[in-house]
mmCIF file of C-alpha atoms in Angstrom:
data_model
loop_
_atom_site.group_PDB
_atom_site.id
_atom_site.type_symbol
_atom_site.label_atom_id
_atom_site.label_comp_id
_atom_site.label_asym_id
_atom_site.label_seq_id
_atom_site.Cartn_x
_atom_site.Cartn_y
_atom_site.Cartn_z
ATOM 1 C CA UNK A 1371 -31.504 -36.031 -109.644
ATOM 2 C CA UNK A 1372 -35.133 -35.228 -108.920
ATOM 3 C CA UNK A 1373 -36.055 -38.891 -109.234
ATOM 4 C CA UNK A 1374 -33.314 -39.878 -106.794
ATOM 5 C CA UNK A 1375 -34.579 -37.368 -104.240
ATOM 6 C CA UNK A 1376 -38.130 -38.582 -104.722
ATOM 7 C CA UNK A 1377 -37.075 -42.192 -104.136
ATOM 8 C CA UNK A 1378 -35.124 -41.153 -101.053
ATOM 9 C CA UNK A 1379 -38.107 -39.268 -99.634
ATOM 10 C CA UNK A 1380 -40.402 -42.242 -100.306
ATOM 11 C CA UNK A 1381 -37.953 -44.611 -98.598
ATOM 12 C CA UNK A 1382 -37.599 -42.314 -95.594
ATOM 13 C CA UNK A 1383 -41.375 -41.955 -95.374
ATOM 14 C CA UNK A 1384 -41.921 -45.699 -95.442
ATOM 15 C CA UNK A 1385 -39.217 -46.182 -92.831
ATOM 16 C CA UNK A 1386 -40.891 -43.639 -90.544
ATOM 17 C CA UNK A 1387 -44.323 -45.206 -91.020
ATOM 18 C CA UNK A 1388 -43.020 -48.705 -90.276
ATOM 19 C CA UNK A 1389 -41.144 -47.422 -87.242
ATOM 20 C CA UNK A 1390 -44.226 -45.706 -85.835
ATOM 21 C CA UNK A 1391 -46.333 -48.823 -86.449
ATOM 22 C CA UNK A 1392 -43.851 -51.077 -84.664
ATOM 23 C CA UNK A 1393 -43.629 -48.623 -81.758
ATOM 24 C CA UNK A 1394 -47.402 -48.436 -81.475
ATOM 25 C CA UNK A 1395 -48.066 -52.156 -81.983
ATOM 26 C CA UNK A 1396 -44.948 -54.067 -80.965
ATOM 27 C CA UNK A 1397 -44.852 -57.701 -82.185
ATOM 28 C CA UNK A 1398 -43.443 -58.809 -78.829
ATOM 29 C CA UNK A 1399 -44.501 -57.421 -75.474
ATOM 30 C CA UNK A 1400 -42.452 -57.904 -72.375
ATOM 31 C CA UNK A 1401 -44.434 -58.145 -69.136
ATOM 32 C CA UNK A 1402 -42.668 -57.998 -65.823
ATOM 33 C CA UNK A 1403 -42.993 -60.943 -63.471
ATOM 34 C CA UNK A 1404 -44.650 -58.708 -60.921
ATOM 35 C CA UNK A 1405 -47.260 -57.562 -63.417
ATOM 36 C CA UNK A 1406 -47.857 -61.119 -64.634
ATOM 37 C CA UNK A 1407 -48.287 -62.331 -61.055
ATOM 38 C CA UNK A 1408 -50.753 -59.523 -60.372
ATOM 39 C CA UNK A 1409 -52.787 -60.495 -63.440
ATOM 40 C CA UNK A 1410 -52.812 -64.154 -62.399
ATOM 41 C CA UNK A 1411 -53.918 -63.222 -58.880
ATOM 42 C CA UNK A 1412 -56.747 -61.122 -60.275
ATOM 43 C CA UNK A 1413 -57.967 -64.112 -62.295
ATOM 44 C CA UNK A 1414 -57.597 -66.595 -59.418
ATOM 45 C CA UNK A 1415 -60.769 -68.160 -58.036
ATOM 46 C CA UNK A 1416 -61.607 -66.901 -54.541
ATOM 47 C CA UNK A 1417 -63.326 -69.934 -52.998
ATOM 48 C CA UNK A 1418 -63.865 -68.234 -49.643
ATOM 49 C CA UNK A 1419 -65.693 -65.298 -51.166
ATOM 50 C CA UNK A 1420 -67.696 -67.569 -53.459
ATOM 51 C CA UNK A 1421 -68.860 -69.753 -50.566
ATOM 52 C CA UNK A 1422 -69.801 -66.729 -48.442
ATOM 53 C CA UNK A 1423 -72.112 -65.494 -51.204
ATOM 54 C CA UNK A 1424 -73.359 -68.994 -52.052
ATOM 55 C CA UNK A 1425 -74.108 -69.731 -48.402
ATOM 56 C CA UNK A 1426 -76.182 -66.586 -47.902
ATOM 57 C CA UNK A 1427 -77.875 -66.266 -51.266
ATOM 58 C CA UNK A 1428 -78.474 -69.889 -52.275
ATOM 59 C CA UNK A 1429 -77.815 -72.561 -49.659
ATOM 60 C CA UNK A 1430 -79.693 -71.136 -46.668
ATOM 61 C CA UNK A 1431 -82.769 -70.126 -48.710
ATOM 62 C CA UNK A 1432 -82.840 -73.650 -50.193
ATOM 63 C CA UNK A 1433 -83.093 -75.256 -46.743
ATOM 64 C CA UNK A 1434 -86.827 -74.574 -46.608
ATOM 65 C CA UNK A 1435 -87.258 -76.532 -49.842
ATOM 66 C CA UNK A 1436 -85.309 -79.598 -48.701
ATOM 67 C CA UNK A 1437 -87.094 -82.929 -48.293
ATOM 68 C CA UNK A 1438 -88.852 -83.610 -44.998
ATOM 69 C CA UNK A 1439 -86.428 -85.722 -42.997
ATOM 70 C CA UNK A 1440 -89.246 -87.736 -41.412
ATOM 71 C CA UNK A 1441 -90.573 -88.734 -44.835
ATOM 72 C CA UNK A 1442 -87.127 -89.699 -46.088
ATOM 73 C CA UNK A 1443 -86.383 -91.723 -42.953
ATOM 74 C CA UNK A 1444 -89.687 -93.585 -43.191
ATOM 75 C CA UNK A 1445 -89.148 -94.423 -46.863
ATOM 76 C CA UNK A 1446 -85.598 -95.607 -46.244
ATOM 77 C CA UNK A 1447 -86.970 -97.836 -43.524
ATOM 78 C CA UNK A 1448 -89.858 -99.273 -45.551
ATOM 79 C CA UNK A 1449 -89.224 -98.645 -49.256
ATOM 80 C CA UNK A 1450 -85.673 -97.517 -50.153
ATOM 81 C CA UNK A 1451 -86.235 -97.567 -53.953
ATOM 82 C CA UNK A 1452 -89.084 -95.100 -53.502
ATOM 83 C CA UNK A 1453 -86.847 -92.858 -51.385
ATOM 84 C CA UNK A 1454 -84.279 -92.935 -54.166
ATOM 85 C CA UNK A 1455 -86.849 -92.203 -56.850
ATOM 86 C CA UNK A 1456 -88.451 -89.254 -55.072
ATOM 87 C CA UNK A 1457 -85.639 -87.545 -53.202
ATOM 88 C CA UNK A 1458 -82.152 -88.838 -54.053
ATOM 89 C CA UNK A 1459 -79.550 -87.232 -56.274
ATOM 90 C CA UNK A 1460 -76.954 -89.332 -58.074
ATOM 91 C CA UNK A 1461 -73.898 -88.335 -60.053
ATOM 92 C CA UNK A 1462 -72.224 -89.979 -63.010
ATOM 93 C CA UNK A 1463 -71.724 -93.700 -62.694
ATOM 94 C CA UNK A 1464 -71.613 -93.602 -58.906
ATOM 95 C CA UNK A 1465 -74.090 -95.666 -56.937
ATOM 96 C CA UNK A 1466 -74.351 -93.365 -53.934
ATOM 97 C CA UNK A 1467 -77.531 -91.509 -53.064
ATOM 98 C CA UNK A 1468 -77.462 -87.917 -51.856
ATOM 99 C CA UNK A 1469 -80.313 -86.348 -49.902
ATOM 100 C CA UNK A 1470 -80.930 -82.762 -48.824
ATOM 101 C CA UNK A 1471 -83.245 -82.922 -45.789
ATOM 102 C CA UNK A 1472 -84.741 -80.640 -43.169
ATOM 103 C CA UNK A 1473 -87.085 -80.875 -40.223
ATOM 104 C CA UNK A 1474 -87.551 -81.003 -36.462
ATOM 105 C CA UNK A 1475 -85.592 -83.345 -34.234
ATOM 106 C CA UNK A 1476 -85.109 -84.065 -30.555
ATOM 107 C CA UNK A 1477 -81.560 -84.278 -29.285
ATOM 108 C CA UNK A 1478 -81.032 -87.779 -27.886
ATOM 109 C CA UNK A 1479 -77.388 -87.469 -26.876
ATOM 110 C CA UNK A 1480 -74.371 -85.215 -27.309
ATOM 111 C CA UNK A 1481 -70.778 -86.300 -26.818
ATOM 112 C CA UNK A 1482 -67.391 -85.496 -28.282
ATOM 113 C CA UNK A 1483 -67.753 -87.887 -31.162
ATOM 114 C CA UNK A 1484 -71.340 -87.554 -32.341
ATOM 115 C CA UNK A 1485 -74.780 -86.085 -31.813
ATOM 116 C CA UNK A 1486 -77.819 -88.351 -32.096
ATOM 117 C CA UNK A 1487 -81.208 -86.975 -33.142
ATOM 118 C CA UNK A 1488 -84.701 -88.468 -33.128
ATOM 119 C CA UNK A 1489 -87.128 -87.264 -35.800
ATOM 120 C CA UNK A 1490 -90.246 -89.281 -34.928
ATOM 121 C CA UNK A 1491 -92.106 -90.401 -31.824
ATOM 122 C CA UNK A 1492 -90.328 -93.671 -31.089
ATOM 123 C CA UNK A 1493 -87.411 -92.019 -29.294
ATOM 124 C CA UNK A 1494 -84.816 -93.897 -31.320
ATOM 125 C CA UNK A 1495 -82.091 -91.919 -33.108
ATOM 126 C CA UNK A 1496 -82.605 -91.864 -36.864
ATOM 127 C CA UNK A 1497 -80.034 -89.131 -37.532
ATOM 128 C CA UNK A 1498 -76.379 -89.058 -36.545
ATOM 129 C CA UNK A 1499 -74.134 -86.003 -36.797
ATOM 130 C CA UNK A 1500 -70.406 -86.533 -36.430
ATOM 131 C CA UNK A 1501 -68.672 -83.788 -34.461
ATOM 132 C CA UNK A 1502 -65.189 -84.158 -35.911
ATOM 133 C CA UNK A 1503 -63.663 -82.516 -38.982
ATOM 134 C CA UNK A 1504 -65.888 -82.497 -42.065
ATOM 135 C CA UNK A 1505 -64.475 -84.123 -45.192
ATOM 136 C CA UNK A 1506 -65.728 -84.930 -48.662
ATOM 137 C CA UNK A 1507 -68.269 -83.403 -51.024
ATOM 138 C CA UNK A 1508 -71.536 -84.421 -49.378
ATOM 139 C CA UNK A 1509 -72.908 -80.902 -48.974
ATOM 140 C CA UNK A 1510 -71.578 -79.551 -52.250
ATOM 141 C CA UNK A 1511 -73.115 -82.411 -54.216
ATOM 142 C CA UNK A 1512 -76.077 -83.215 -51.997
ATOM 143 C CA UNK A 1513 -77.642 -79.750 -51.983
ATOM 144 C CA UNK A 1514 -78.155 -79.877 -55.759
ATOM 145 C CA UNK A 1515 -77.288 -76.205 -56.222
ATOM 146 C CA UNK A 1516 -73.847 -76.408 -57.846
ATOM 147 C CA UNK A 1517 -73.010 -77.607 -61.350
ATOM 148 C CA UNK A 1518 -69.427 -78.700 -62.006
ATOM 149 C CA UNK A 1519 -69.730 -77.645 -65.662
ATOM 150 C CA UNK A 1520 -69.987 -74.015 -64.549
ATOM 151 C CA UNK A 1521 -66.441 -74.028 -63.176
ATOM 152 C CA UNK A 1522 -63.309 -73.830 -65.347
ATOM 153 C CA UNK A 1523 -61.408 -76.568 -63.529
ATOM 154 C CA UNK A 1524 -61.913 -79.281 -60.936
ATOM 155 C CA UNK A 1525 -59.538 -77.639 -58.472
ATOM 156 C CA UNK A 1526 -61.869 -74.659 -58.078
ATOM 157 C CA UNK A 1527 -64.827 -77.009 -57.595
ATOM 158 C CA UNK A 1528 -62.957 -78.964 -54.923
ATOM 159 C CA UNK A 1529 -62.003 -75.750 -53.125
ATOM 160 C CA UNK A 1530 -65.704 -75.020 -52.743
ATOM 161 C CA UNK A 1531 -66.141 -78.230 -50.732
ATOM 162 C CA UNK A 1532 -63.190 -77.320 -48.549
ATOM 163 C CA UNK A 1533 -64.609 -73.885 -47.725
ATOM 164 C CA UNK A 1534 -68.128 -75.225 -47.133
ATOM 165 C CA UNK A 1535 -66.775 -77.859 -44.752
ATOM 166 C CA UNK A 1536 -64.718 -75.284 -42.862
ATOM 167 C CA UNK A 1537 -67.774 -73.117 -42.384
ATOM 168 C CA UNK A 1538 -69.801 -76.043 -41.064
ATOM 169 C CA UNK A 1539 -67.045 -76.901 -38.584
ATOM 170 C CA UNK A 1540 -66.755 -73.307 -37.384
ATOM 171 C CA UNK A 1541 -70.405 -72.230 -37.268
ATOM 172 C CA UNK A 1542 -72.948 -75.049 -37.511
ATOM 173 C CA UNK A 1543 -71.564 -77.968 -35.515
ATOM 174 C CA UNK A 1544 -70.817 -75.881 -32.384
ATOM 175 C CA UNK A 1545 -74.369 -74.509 -32.423
ATOM 176 C CA UNK A 1546 -75.876 -77.990 -32.646
ATOM 177 C CA UNK A 1547 -73.531 -79.359 -29.980
ATOM 178 C CA UNK A 1548 -74.546 -76.596 -27.567
ATOM 179 C CA UNK A 1549 -78.003 -78.164 -27.164
ATOM 180 C CA UNK A 1550 -78.697 -80.460 -24.238
ATOM 181 C CA UNK A 1551 -80.367 -83.882 -24.599
ATOM 182 C CA UNK A 1552 -84.121 -83.414 -24.822
ATOM 183 C CA UNK A 1553 -83.902 -80.119 -26.686
ATOM 184 C CA UNK A 1554 -85.879 -79.766 -29.909
ATOM 185 C CA UNK A 1555 -84.025 -78.268 -32.859
ATOM 186 C CA UNK A 1556 -84.752 -77.338 -36.433
ATOM 187 C CA UNK A 1557 -82.072 -78.371 -38.886
ATOM 188 C CA UNK A 1558 -81.213 -78.862 -42.523
ATOM 189 C CA UNK A 1559 -78.354 -80.805 -43.999
ATOM 190 C CA UNK A 1560 -77.094 -83.307 -46.522
ATOM 191 C CA UNK A 1561 -76.418 -87.005 -46.305
ATOM 192 C CA UNK A 1562 -74.672 -89.534 -48.529
ATOM 193 C CA UNK A 1563 -75.808 -93.165 -48.625
ATOM 194 C CA UNK A 1564 -74.322 -96.248 -50.224
ATOM 195 C CA UNK A 1565 -77.380 -98.465 -50.860
ATOM 196 C CA UNK A 1566 -75.186 -101.544 -51.198
ATOM 197 C CA UNK A 1567 -74.238 -101.366 -47.525
ATOM 198 C CA UNK A 1568 -76.469 -103.010 -44.903
ATOM 199 C CA UNK A 1569 -78.455 -100.653 -42.703
ATOM 200 C CA UNK A 1570 -79.359 -97.286 -44.208
ATOM 201 C CA UNK A 1571 -80.222 -95.770 -40.830
ATOM 202 C CA UNK A 1572 -79.326 -93.745 -38.929
ATOM 203 C CA UNK A 1573 -78.690 -91.098 -41.542
ATOM 204 C CA UNK A 1574 -75.246 -89.537 -41.250
ATOM 205 C CA UNK A 1575 -76.207 -85.921 -41.827
ATOM 206 C CA UNK A 1576 -73.855 -82.982 -42.261
ATOM 207 C CA UNK A 1577 -75.894 -79.977 -41.090
ATOM 208 C CA UNK A 1578 -75.771 -76.601 -42.813
ATOM 209 C CA UNK A 1579 -78.387 -74.840 -40.682
ATOM 210 C CA UNK A 1580 -79.534 -75.297 -37.088
ATOM 211 C CA UNK A 1581 -81.981 -73.442 -34.826
ATOM 212 C CA UNK A 1582 -81.820 -72.666 -32.006
#
């Protein structure tokens, strides 16, 4: 009889221990859709916030280190391979050259479609800025400050371009367009060149900083 009671007590004890363990560490956890959505939102990449911090802390400070636009223009005019060697960035198997440039320029003309700038003494426009919507990855890739391998997926990396372009449309292009012909401005921006196409000038620059 004593043995039977002992076995019963052992069985009950094991049952209690297993029950407590399962309660404390359930093999299956059920998460509500609301909670799951909240977790996903918390992990989501905030491109707008990222670009705001990137713009202030990295892109604008880098403008002072960009290549002198006059030097780049002169090399593209006289020795394009040297311009590529010294100042261009290239990505993967693509043939395009990306430049990050800065300098002084005189406003030659301003209209709804484009702004023409002269960076030397001949009075001819060597830089063209299109006033319409900004598309593509010229600034993201041309500035040389962002590494795609640092981002978990390509969608996040593409969202950065979208937010950068929106900021340029909202803040930089209107400031440049407010200048009258003859005004002298300081600027920095990125350009993308296909060396296989005839005529490398004028540079089609997307500005990221303009003064005044």
